[in-house]
Amino acid sequence: MGVADEVRAAWGGAALRGLWARAREALEAGERTFRLELPDAQAQRAVGEVYGRPMLGHGTRISVSRLDDAVRGSRFGLGLPEVLEILHGRPVQRGGTTARNEHRERSGGTLRAALERRGLAQAAWAEPWIQWVHQYGRVDDAELARIAERAADVLAHLALAEPPQEWTSRSSLAARTGDAAELDNGTTLSRVVLRAAALAHGVDAPSNERERRALWERCGVTLDAVSATVLCWALPLVGADAWSRGVRQRTALGLPTHLTLLDLRTAPARLVEAGTDIAVCEHPRVLEAAVAEHLAHPVVCVAGFPSTAARMLLRRLVDDGARLHVHCDFDWPGVTIARTLLELRDARPWRMAAADYREALDRAAAQRTDLPNLVGSPVDTPWDPELPVLMSTAARAVEEETVLSVLLADLRKRTEADPPGSARPPKRP
C-alpha cells in the first residue's frame, strides 16, 4: 500500500471530512485560522488525534499553520496541501476564492431547490441550515443531490413550527422516503435532518442520545414504544380492567408509575371521569414530594419538554374531560413548556401569573435564597402578558423547587372524598 492509500485509509473517514473541507477553504482563501464545528464525540476524537490536542464542546478554532505542522509531524511526513490533494483528488488552488464561492453557490442551489419543492425554502431555518450543510455537513458532492432530496422529504413530515398532533416511528418515517435504516444514529441523513430540526426549534444541536431522542420527539417522531415515559401519581382511573387495577395498586403501595407509549396503547379507552382535576408539573421533585406526603391529588410530571408519552397521556386525559392545572419553572424554557401544555383543551395555568412570580421573588429575598440568572430570549405568555416583562426586568429564574411548599399546599386542599375508582395512598405514621 502506497503513502496515498495509507493517508486515505487513516484520514479519509466521515469524522474528518469537515476538518479537511474547512482547511481547504482556509488555504485557498489565504486565511490563517478557521472555525470548525464538532457535531459529535466521534468528530471531537478524530480531530483531536490529528491536531494533537483534546477537542471539547461543539466547535473550536483551528490554526492552519498548526494543522500543517501536525500533519507534517505524522508518520506520513506530508504537508497539509499534499494531504488535501490526496484526500480530495485535486490540488489546493491558492487564491481560489472564486472557485470556492461557485462551489458554495452550486451546493446551496441544490439544497434550496429541494426545500422549495416541499414548500420549505422560506422557513427561517432554511438558509442557516444550507450554510451549515455546506460548511460542516460532511456530505460528499456526489451524494449531495440525493441527501438534499431525502432530507427535504423527511423535514416536510416533521413538526418544525407547531407541536406535533400525532407521532410516527423513525423507521416508518425513513421507509416512507426510502431506506428504513437511513435515519439511524450516525448516518449522514440523520445528521443533517437533526441540524435542521434544531435550527427550526431554536435549540442546540444534540450531542448525545438523550438529546437526539428529545429532539426527534419534539418533531413528532418516536424511536420506539417503550423508552419514552411519563411519570404519574394517584391517577383516579375508573376502569375495572387489569391495566387500571395495576396502576391503582401502585398508588396504594405509595409508588408512582412510569407509563410508556406501549402502556398507553394498551390502556382502556376511558381513563378518568369528566371534571377530574389533574396537576401537571415540570420537575419530578414536585411529584416526589406529593408521593412522600401521600397526597391524594393526581399529578403528572412532564420532566422537561413533554415526551411523546406525556403528550399522549395528557391528550387522553383532556379527551376524557379532565382539567389540567399547569405549572413550570419561571424561566424561558419553562415558559415555553407551559405554553405548549396550555394549548391543550381545558388546560389552565397554575400559579404561573406575574403576581405569582413577584411573590416568589419576594419570598426568596426574605429567605435569602439565591436565584439563578435568567438567560435566553423572552417568550410571550398569552395567559398573562405582564409575566415576560416582569421576568425580563427581574432577570431571575424561579425553579419549581423554590416554590415547592406553595404547590404542595395547593395539592393538600383537595377534597377528602376519593374520586371514583381511585386508590387512596396509604397513610403512614
Tab-separated table of C-alpha atoms in Angstrom:
chain	number	residue	atom	x	y	z
A	1	MET	CA	0.000	0.000	0.000
A	2	GLY	CA	1.422	3.388	-1.018
A	3	VAL	CA	1.508	6.540	1.121
A	4	ALA	CA	-1.549	7.999	-0.617
A	5	ASP	CA	-3.577	4.878	0.143
A	6	GLU	CA	-2.426	4.963	3.762
A	7	VAL	CA	-3.442	8.635	4.083
A	8	ARG	CA	-6.886	7.885	2.680
A	9	ALA	CA	-7.273	4.890	4.991
A	10	ALA	CA	-6.236	6.844	8.098
A	11	TRP	CA	-7.753	10.272	7.442
A	12	GLY	CA	-10.435	9.748	4.806
A	13	GLY	CA	-13.275	8.883	7.192
A	14	ALA	CA	-16.501	10.805	7.629
A	15	ALA	CA	-15.480	12.184	11.043
A	16	LEU	CA	-12.654	14.218	9.457
A	17	ARG	CA	-14.404	15.442	6.318
A	18	GLY	CA	-15.411	18.724	7.928
A	19	LEU	CA	-11.818	19.379	9.042
A	20	TRP	CA	-10.355	18.812	5.587
A	21	ALA	CA	-13.109	20.774	3.812
A	22	ARG	CA	-12.645	23.806	6.062
A	23	ALA	CA	-8.844	23.504	5.862
A	24	ARG	CA	-9.013	23.604	2.054
A	25	GLU	CA	-11.299	26.644	2.150
A	26	ALA	CA	-8.919	28.417	4.526
A	27	LEU	CA	-5.829	27.618	2.442
A	28	GLU	CA	-7.448	28.670	-0.809
A	29	ALA	CA	-8.724	31.903	0.741
A	30	GLY	CA	-5.434	32.687	2.480
A	31	GLU	CA	-6.946	32.529	5.972
A	32	ARG	CA	-4.757	31.843	8.991
A	33	THR	CA	-7.458	30.232	11.125
A	34	PHE	CA	-10.916	28.796	10.640
A	35	ARG	CA	-13.869	27.871	12.782
A	36	LEU	CA	-14.611	24.137	12.853
A	37	GLU	CA	-17.836	22.608	14.129
A	38	LEU	CA	-17.551	19.327	16.047
A	39	PRO	CA	-21.032	17.822	15.909
A	40	ASP	CA	-20.402	14.647	17.884
A	41	ALA	CA	-17.932	12.747	20.052
A	42	GLN	CA	-16.551	10.848	17.047
A	43	ALA	CA	-15.585	14.085	15.283
A	44	GLN	CA	-14.104	15.515	18.511
A	45	ARG	CA	-11.938	12.445	18.990
A	46	ALA	CA	-10.792	12.187	15.365
A	47	VAL	CA	-9.919	15.885	15.002
A	48	GLY	CA	-8.148	15.876	18.354
A	49	GLU	CA	-5.961	12.967	17.287
A	50	VAL	CA	-4.914	14.744	14.088
A	51	TYR	CA	-4.497	18.202	15.628
A	52	GLY	CA	-2.653	16.997	18.698
A	53	ARG	CA	-4.890	18.268	21.484
A	54	PRO	CA	-8.206	17.183	23.027
A	55	MET	CA	-11.321	18.686	21.480
A	56	LEU	CA	-14.127	19.706	23.824
A	57	GLY	CA	-17.511	21.180	23.031
A	58	HIS	CA	-19.282	21.579	19.729
A	59	GLY	CA	-16.779	23.816	17.993
A	60	THR	CA	-13.220	25.129	18.002
A	61	ARG	CA	-10.879	27.424	16.103
A	62	ILE	CA	-8.131	25.709	14.115
A	63	SER	CA	-4.818	27.301	13.200
A	64	VAL	CA	-3.843	26.447	9.619
A	65	SER	CA	-0.125	26.556	10.414
A	66	ARG	CA	-0.506	24.340	13.473
A	67	LEU	CA	-2.591	21.854	11.474
A	68	ASP	CA	0.112	21.851	8.805
A	69	ASP	CA	2.757	21.197	11.478
A	70	ALA	CA	0.617	18.381	12.913
A	71	VAL	CA	0.216	16.520	9.622
A	72	ARG	CA	3.907	17.059	8.710
A	73	GLY	CA	4.863	15.562	12.059
A	74	SER	CA	2.737	12.480	11.457
A	75	ARG	CA	4.081	9.179	10.162
A	76	PHE	CA	3.230	10.309	6.626
A	77	GLY	CA	5.510	13.382	6.702
A	78	LEU	CA	3.341	15.282	4.216
A	79	GLY	CA	2.283	18.921	4.350
A	80	LEU	CA	-1.341	19.999	4.577
A	81	PRO	CA	-1.660	20.855	0.823
A	82	GLU	CA	-0.337	17.400	-0.126
A	83	VAL	CA	-2.732	15.684	2.281
A	84	LEU	CA	-5.692	17.623	0.901
A	85	GLU	CA	-4.726	16.793	-2.680
A	86	ILE	CA	-4.651	13.091	-1.817
A	87	LEU	CA	-7.965	13.184	0.065
A	88	HIS	CA	-9.869	15.365	-2.414
A	89	GLY	CA	-8.250	14.223	-5.634
A	90	ARG	CA	-7.316	17.742	-6.722
A	91	PRO	CA	-4.578	20.234	-5.782
A	92	VAL	CA	-5.178	23.197	-3.490
A	93	GLN	CA	-5.779	26.315	-5.589
A	94	ARG	CA	-4.211	29.240	-3.789
A	95	GLY	CA	-6.356	32.310	-4.132
A	96	GLY	CA	-9.217	30.137	-5.326
A	97	THR	CA	-11.920	32.221	-3.658
A	98	THR	CA	-13.932	32.458	-6.861
A	99	ALA	CA	-13.995	28.693	-7.355
A	100	ARG	CA	-14.898	28.201	-3.710
A	101	ASN	CA	-17.773	30.665	-3.972
A	102	GLU	CA	-19.002	28.949	-7.109
A	103	HIS	CA	-18.983	25.592	-5.310
A	104	ARG	CA	-20.868	27.130	-2.399
A	105	GLU	CA	-23.494	28.517	-4.758
A	106	ARG	CA	-23.917	25.188	-6.525
A	107	SER	CA	-24.382	23.227	-3.308
A	108	GLY	CA	-26.660	25.910	-1.882
A	109	GLY	CA	-28.758	25.856	-5.026
A	110	THR	CA	-29.172	22.083	-4.822
A	111	LEU	CA	-30.323	22.229	-1.201
A	112	ARG	CA	-32.534	25.276	-1.766
A	113	ALA	CA	-34.276	23.677	-4.748
A	114	ALA	CA	-35.044	20.527	-2.745
A	115	LEU	CA	-36.598	22.620	0.020
A	116	GLU	CA	-38.500	24.740	-2.494
A	117	ARG	CA	-40.226	21.673	-3.937
A	118	ARG	CA	-41.623	20.894	-0.457
A	119	GLY	CA	-42.577	24.464	0.409
A	120	LEU	CA	-39.792	24.818	2.995
A	121	ALA	CA	-37.355	27.230	1.349
A	122	GLN	CA	-38.866	30.315	3.008
A	123	ALA	CA	-38.653	28.925	6.546
A	124	ALA	CA	-36.441	30.957	8.885
A	125	TRP	CA	-34.164	27.969	9.468
A	126	ALA	CA	-33.631	27.166	5.762
A	127	GLU	CA	-30.713	29.464	4.889
A	128	PRO	CA	-28.752	28.835	8.126
A	129	TRP	CA	-29.216	25.116	7.507
A	130	ILE	CA	-27.990	25.380	3.904
A	131	GLN	CA	-24.890	27.240	5.107
A	132	TRP	CA	-24.274	24.608	7.802
A	133	VAL	CA	-24.599	21.698	5.380
A	134	HIS	CA	-22.095	23.334	3.038
A	135	GLN	CA	-19.532	24.063	5.756
A	136	TYR	CA	-19.995	21.295	8.296
A	137	GLY	CA	-22.417	18.696	6.974
A	138	ARG	CA	-19.689	16.385	5.662
A	139	VAL	CA	-21.770	15.490	2.606
A	140	ASP	CA	-19.831	14.326	-0.451
A	141	ASP	CA	-20.534	16.259	-3.623
A	142	ALA	CA	-21.594	13.039	-5.328
A	143	GLU	CA	-24.173	12.408	-2.591
A	144	LEU	CA	-25.436	15.958	-2.150
A	145	ALA	CA	-28.365	15.831	-4.577
A	146	ARG	CA	-29.725	12.584	-3.108
A	147	ILE	CA	-29.228	13.702	0.500
A	148	ALA	CA	-30.884	17.038	-0.278
A	149	GLU	CA	-33.986	15.329	-1.679
A	150	ARG	CA	-34.196	12.766	1.145
A	151	ALA	CA	-33.670	15.400	3.835
A	152	ALA	CA	-36.334	17.669	2.344
A	153	ASP	CA	-38.772	14.728	2.206
A	154	VAL	CA	-38.183	13.915	5.864
A	155	LEU	CA	-38.327	17.541	7.003
A	156	ALA	CA	-41.649	18.001	5.236
A	157	HIS	CA	-43.127	15.340	7.544
A	158	LEU	CA	-41.724	16.775	10.807
A	159	ALA	CA	-43.406	19.162	13.239
A	160	LEU	CA	-40.994	22.069	12.860
A	161	ALA	CA	-43.270	25.030	13.621
A	162	GLU	CA	-46.105	23.702	15.793
A	163	PRO	CA	-46.316	20.952	18.444
A	164	PRO	CA	-46.993	17.567	16.839
A	165	GLN	CA	-50.588	16.370	16.761
A	166	GLU	CA	-49.612	12.786	16.019
A	167	TRP	CA	-46.448	10.717	16.043
A	168	THR	CA	-44.706	8.327	13.702
A	169	SER	CA	-41.807	5.972	14.313
A	170	ARG	CA	-38.388	6.937	12.976
A	171	SER	CA	-38.119	3.753	10.921
A	172	SER	CA	-41.549	4.335	9.352
A	173	LEU	CA	-40.596	7.903	8.506
A	174	ALA	CA	-37.355	6.771	6.873
A	175	ALA	CA	-39.096	3.986	4.974
A	176	ARG	CA	-41.652	6.453	3.657
A	177	THR	CA	-38.885	8.204	1.750
A	178	GLY	CA	-36.541	5.280	1.100
A	179	ASP	CA	-34.302	3.129	3.295
A	180	ALA	CA	-35.835	2.343	6.718
A	181	ALA	CA	-32.406	2.481	8.398
A	182	GLU	CA	-31.150	5.717	6.855
A	183	LEU	CA	-32.291	7.847	9.807
A	184	ASP	CA	-30.469	5.713	12.377
A	185	ASN	CA	-27.923	7.454	14.602
A	186	GLY	CA	-24.699	8.423	12.848
A	187	THR	CA	-25.990	8.451	9.279
A	188	THR	CA	-25.495	11.482	7.070
A	189	LEU	CA	-29.238	11.901	6.589
A	190	SER	CA	-29.901	11.753	10.334
A	191	ARG	CA	-27.192	14.329	10.994
A	192	VAL	CA	-28.424	16.914	8.501
A	193	VAL	CA	-32.104	16.420	9.386
A	194	LEU	CA	-31.480	16.847	13.112
A	195	ARG	CA	-29.485	20.006	12.431
A	196	ALA	CA	-32.450	21.490	10.555
A	197	ALA	CA	-34.785	20.425	13.372
A	198	ALA	CA	-32.548	22.078	15.980
A	199	LEU	CA	-32.450	25.316	13.987
A	200	ALA	CA	-36.220	25.245	13.485
A	201	HIS	CA	-36.894	24.797	17.205
A	202	GLY	CA	-34.185	27.206	18.335
A	203	VAL	CA	-32.240	24.661	20.381
A	204	ASP	CA	-28.631	23.474	20.379
A	205	ALA	CA	-27.721	20.613	18.077
A	206	PRO	CA	-27.999	17.340	20.045
A	207	SER	CA	-24.709	15.900	21.271
A	208	ASN	CA	-25.842	12.664	22.923
A	209	GLU	CA	-28.549	10.018	22.667
A	210	ARG	CA	-30.841	11.660	25.212
A	211	GLU	CA	-30.763	14.983	23.376
A	212	ARG	CA	-31.275	13.320	19.999
A	213	ARG	CA	-34.287	11.423	21.316
A	214	ALA	CA	-35.782	14.591	22.800
A	215	LEU	CA	-35.381	16.480	19.520
A	216	TRP	CA	-36.915	13.669	17.453
A	217	GLU	CA	-39.884	13.553	19.836
A	218	ARG	CA	-40.249	17.320	19.702
A	219	CYS	CA	-40.690	16.898	15.944
A	220	GLY	CA	-43.302	14.131	16.350
A	221	VAL	CA	-41.005	11.141	15.823
A	222	THR	CA	-40.672	8.239	18.254
A	223	LEU	CA	-37.614	5.998	18.355
A	224	ASP	CA	-39.574	3.134	19.917
A	225	ALA	CA	-42.668	2.482	22.052
A	226	VAL	CA	-41.046	1.705	25.398
A	227	SER	CA	-38.252	4.156	26.251
A	228	ALA	CA	-40.199	7.449	26.333
A	229	THR	CA	-42.172	7.634	29.575
A	230	VAL	CA	-44.399	9.958	31.569
A	231	LEU	CA	-44.346	9.964	35.374
A	232	CYS	CA	-47.711	9.830	37.155
A	233	TRP	CA	-49.050	9.736	40.681
A	234	ALA	CA	-52.502	8.877	42.049
A	235	LEU	CA	-54.322	8.883	38.725
A	236	PRO	CA	-58.002	8.251	39.595
A	237	LEU	CA	-58.557	5.602	36.925
A	238	VAL	CA	-62.158	4.460	36.588
A	239	GLY	CA	-61.651	1.164	34.758
A	240	ALA	CA	-62.219	-2.253	36.333
A	241	ASP	CA	-59.723	-3.882	33.942
A	242	ALA	CA	-56.361	-5.359	34.945
A	243	TRP	CA	-54.405	-2.417	33.481
A	244	SER	CA	-56.270	0.157	35.588
A	245	ARG	CA	-56.123	-2.024	38.680
A	246	GLY	CA	-52.350	-2.369	38.267
A	247	VAL	CA	-51.807	1.410	38.183
A	248	ARG	CA	-54.144	1.936	41.147
A	249	GLN	CA	-52.315	-0.776	43.070
A	250	ARG	CA	-49.029	1.084	42.670
A	251	THR	CA	-50.678	4.174	44.127
A	252	ALA	CA	-51.980	2.093	47.030
A	253	LEU	CA	-48.400	0.958	47.649
A	254	GLY	CA	-47.230	4.564	47.670
A	255	LEU	CA	-45.430	4.234	44.322
A	256	PRO	CA	-45.584	6.483	41.248
A	257	THR	CA	-45.933	4.973	37.776
A	258	HIS	CA	-43.876	5.488	34.603
A	259	LEU	CA	-46.178	4.974	31.622
A	260	THR	CA	-44.717	4.199	28.190
A	261	LEU	CA	-46.325	4.593	24.782
A	262	LEU	CA	-46.923	0.841	24.818
A	263	ASP	CA	-48.695	1.189	28.178
A	264	LEU	CA	-50.928	3.926	26.818
A	265	ARG	CA	-51.748	1.973	23.685
A	266	THR	CA	-52.816	-0.928	25.931
A	267	ALA	CA	-54.831	1.272	28.311
A	268	PRO	CA	-58.639	1.204	28.297
A	269	ALA	CA	-60.492	3.707	26.144
A	270	ARG	CA	-61.546	5.800	29.141
A	271	LEU	CA	-59.115	6.737	31.899
A	272	VAL	CA	-60.811	9.244	34.243
A	273	GLU	CA	-64.179	10.856	34.845
A	274	ALA	CA	-65.032	14.197	33.276
A	275	GLY	CA	-64.188	17.110	35.554
A	276	THR	CA	-61.195	15.398	37.193
A	277	ASP	CA	-58.584	17.964	38.262
A	278	ILE	CA	-55.006	16.943	37.491
A	279	ALA	CA	-51.873	18.871	38.433
A	280	VAL	CA	-49.182	18.966	35.737
A	281	CYS	CA	-45.647	19.924	36.760
A	282	GLU	CA	-42.301	20.200	35.004
A	283	HIS	CA	-39.947	18.631	37.565
A	284	PRO	CA	-40.047	15.185	39.196
A	285	ARG	CA	-39.228	16.838	42.548
A	286	VAL	CA	-42.795	18.146	42.780
A	287	LEU	CA	-44.305	14.719	42.163
A	288	GLU	CA	-41.795	13.099	44.525
A	289	ALA	CA	-42.852	15.476	47.298
A	290	ALA	CA	-46.525	14.689	46.665
A	291	VAL	CA	-45.729	10.959	46.934
A	292	ALA	CA	-43.683	11.487	50.099
A	293	GLU	CA	-46.625	13.261	51.760
A	294	HIS	CA	-49.105	10.685	50.397
A	295	LEU	CA	-51.234	13.434	48.855
A	296	ALA	CA	-54.200	12.031	47.004
A	297	HIS	CA	-54.323	14.709	44.315
A	298	PRO	CA	-53.325	13.257	40.895
A	299	VAL	CA	-50.075	14.619	39.465
A	300	VAL	CA	-48.482	14.187	36.029
A	301	CYS	CA	-44.833	15.219	35.595
A	302	VAL	CA	-43.593	16.000	32.074
A	303	ALA	CA	-39.907	16.123	33.179
A	304	GLY	CA	-38.880	18.894	30.776
A	305	PHE	CA	-40.227	19.302	27.270
A	306	PRO	CA	-43.144	16.838	27.019
A	307	SER	CA	-42.202	13.458	25.589
A	308	THR	CA	-44.454	11.617	23.169
A	309	ALA	CA	-45.743	9.552	26.092
A	310	ALA	CA	-46.532	12.680	28.111
A	311	ARG	CA	-48.355	14.272	25.196
A	312	MET	CA	-50.372	11.141	24.538
A	313	LEU	CA	-51.402	10.776	28.188
A	314	LEU	CA	-52.388	14.427	28.577
A	315	ARG	CA	-54.384	14.349	25.361
A	316	ARG	CA	-56.148	11.191	26.533
A	317	LEU	CA	-56.978	12.870	29.841
A	318	VAL	CA	-58.417	16.036	28.282
A	319	ASP	CA	-60.401	13.908	25.826
A	320	ASP	CA	-61.970	12.307	28.903
A	321	GLY	CA	-62.889	15.770	30.173
A	322	ALA	CA	-60.137	16.217	32.764
A	323	ARG	CA	-58.996	19.712	33.754
A	324	LEU	CA	-55.223	20.212	33.678
A	325	HIS	CA	-53.563	22.706	36.023
A	326	VAL	CA	-50.106	23.504	34.616
A	327	HIS	CA	-47.054	24.773	36.495
A	328	CYS	CA	-43.473	25.020	35.205
A	329	ASP	CA	-40.267	26.861	36.034
A	330	PHE	CA	-40.261	30.625	35.734
A	331	ASP	CA	-37.525	30.641	33.111
A	332	TRP	CA	-37.779	30.851	29.337
A	333	PRO	CA	-37.639	27.081	28.697
A	334	GLY	CA	-40.225	26.570	31.446
A	335	VAL	CA	-42.495	29.230	29.977
A	336	THR	CA	-42.142	27.562	26.573
A	337	ILE	CA	-43.168	24.208	28.053
A	338	ALA	CA	-46.127	25.854	29.796
A	339	ARG	CA	-47.256	27.446	26.519
A	340	THR	CA	-47.153	24.056	24.827
A	341	LEU	CA	-49.200	22.392	27.585
A	342	LEU	CA	-51.717	25.227	27.830
A	343	GLU	CA	-52.637	24.720	24.189
A	344	LEU	CA	-54.440	21.555	25.308
A	345	ARG	CA	-58.182	21.841	25.842
A	346	ASP	CA	-59.238	22.589	29.440
A	347	ALA	CA	-55.638	23.284	30.471
A	348	ARG	CA	-55.127	26.329	32.668
A	349	PRO	CA	-52.119	27.964	34.330
A	350	TRP	CA	-51.420	27.032	37.941
A	351	ARG	CA	-49.620	29.804	39.824
A	352	MET	CA	-47.982	30.968	36.600
A	353	ALA	CA	-49.063	34.633	36.653
A	354	ALA	CA	-46.885	37.721	37.064
A	355	ALA	CA	-48.213	38.091	40.618
A	356	ASP	CA	-47.057	34.547	41.433
A	357	TYR	CA	-43.595	35.283	40.029
A	358	ARG	CA	-43.360	38.510	42.044
A	359	GLU	CA	-44.480	36.683	45.193
A	360	ALA	CA	-41.807	34.010	44.616
A	361	LEU	CA	-39.127	36.707	44.231
A	362	ASP	CA	-40.212	38.379	47.460
A	363	ARG	CA	-40.233	35.065	49.325
A	364	ALA	CA	-36.756	34.193	48.053
A	365	ALA	CA	-35.450	37.598	49.148
A	366	ALA	CA	-36.990	37.230	52.599
A	367	GLN	CA	-35.483	33.763	52.989
A	368	ARG	CA	-32.138	34.839	51.487
A	369	THR	CA	-32.492	32.212	48.762
A	370	ASP	CA	-30.145	32.664	45.795
A	371	LEU	CA	-31.940	32.548	42.466
A	372	PRO	CA	-30.146	31.739	39.186
A	373	ASN	CA	-29.807	34.364	36.475
A	374	LEU	CA	-32.482	34.371	33.809
A	375	VAL	CA	-30.837	33.606	30.462
A	376	GLY	CA	-32.178	33.338	26.938
A	377	SER	CA	-34.731	35.270	24.906
A	378	PRO	CA	-38.132	36.277	26.322
A	379	VAL	CA	-41.157	34.161	25.466
A	380	ASP	CA	-44.680	35.581	25.233
A	381	THR	CA	-47.222	34.325	27.793
A	382	PRO	CA	-50.753	34.770	26.418
A	383	TRP	CA	-52.318	33.912	29.789
A	384	ASP	CA	-50.591	36.937	31.399
A	385	PRO	CA	-48.768	39.388	29.087
A	386	GLU	CA	-47.147	41.120	32.081
A	387	LEU	CA	-45.197	37.988	33.076
A	388	PRO	CA	-42.351	38.154	30.484
A	389	VAL	CA	-41.951	41.891	31.133
A	390	LEU	CA	-41.546	41.312	34.861
A	391	MET	CA	-39.248	38.319	34.337
A	392	SER	CA	-37.017	40.307	31.968
A	393	THR	CA	-36.842	43.180	34.468
A	394	ALA	CA	-36.037	40.994	37.482
A	395	ALA	CA	-33.691	38.776	35.416
A	396	ARG	CA	-34.004	35.876	37.880
A	397	ALA	CA	-35.256	32.346	37.256
A	398	VAL	CA	-37.549	30.699	39.792
A	399	GLU	CA	-37.447	26.917	39.655
A	400	GLU	CA	-40.330	24.768	40.837
A	401	GLU	CA	-38.331	23.542	43.816
A	402	THR	CA	-38.178	27.134	45.089
A	403	VAL	CA	-41.983	27.323	45.294
A	404	LEU	CA	-42.478	23.682	46.270
A	405	SER	CA	-44.167	24.473	49.592
A	406	VAL	CA	-46.762	26.639	47.848
A	407	LEU	CA	-47.508	23.985	45.229
A	408	LEU	CA	-47.874	21.267	47.869
A	409	ALA	CA	-50.225	23.464	49.886
A	410	ASP	CA	-52.478	23.686	46.829
A	411	LEU	CA	-52.431	19.912	46.388
A	412	ARG	CA	-53.402	19.402	50.064
A	413	LYS	CA	-56.572	21.404	49.567
A	414	ARG	CA	-58.247	18.664	47.571
A	415	THR	CA	-61.473	17.278	48.993
A	416	GLU	CA	-61.287	14.433	51.466
A	417	ALA	CA	-63.550	12.233	49.381
A	418	ASP	CA	-61.726	9.959	46.961
A	419	PRO	CA	-62.546	10.321	43.265
A	420	PRO	CA	-64.398	7.309	41.903
A	421	GLY	CA	-62.108	4.420	41.085
A	422	SER	CA	-59.095	5.887	42.891
A	423	ALA	CA	-56.734	4.057	45.170
A	424	ARG	CA	-56.064	6.357	48.103
A	425	PRO	CA	-52.343	6.493	49.033
A	426	PRO	CA	-51.606	4.802	52.335
A	427	LYS	CA	-51.201	6.901	55.458
A	428	ARG	CA	-48.012	6.233	57.312
A	429	PRO	CA	-47.150	7.129	60.885
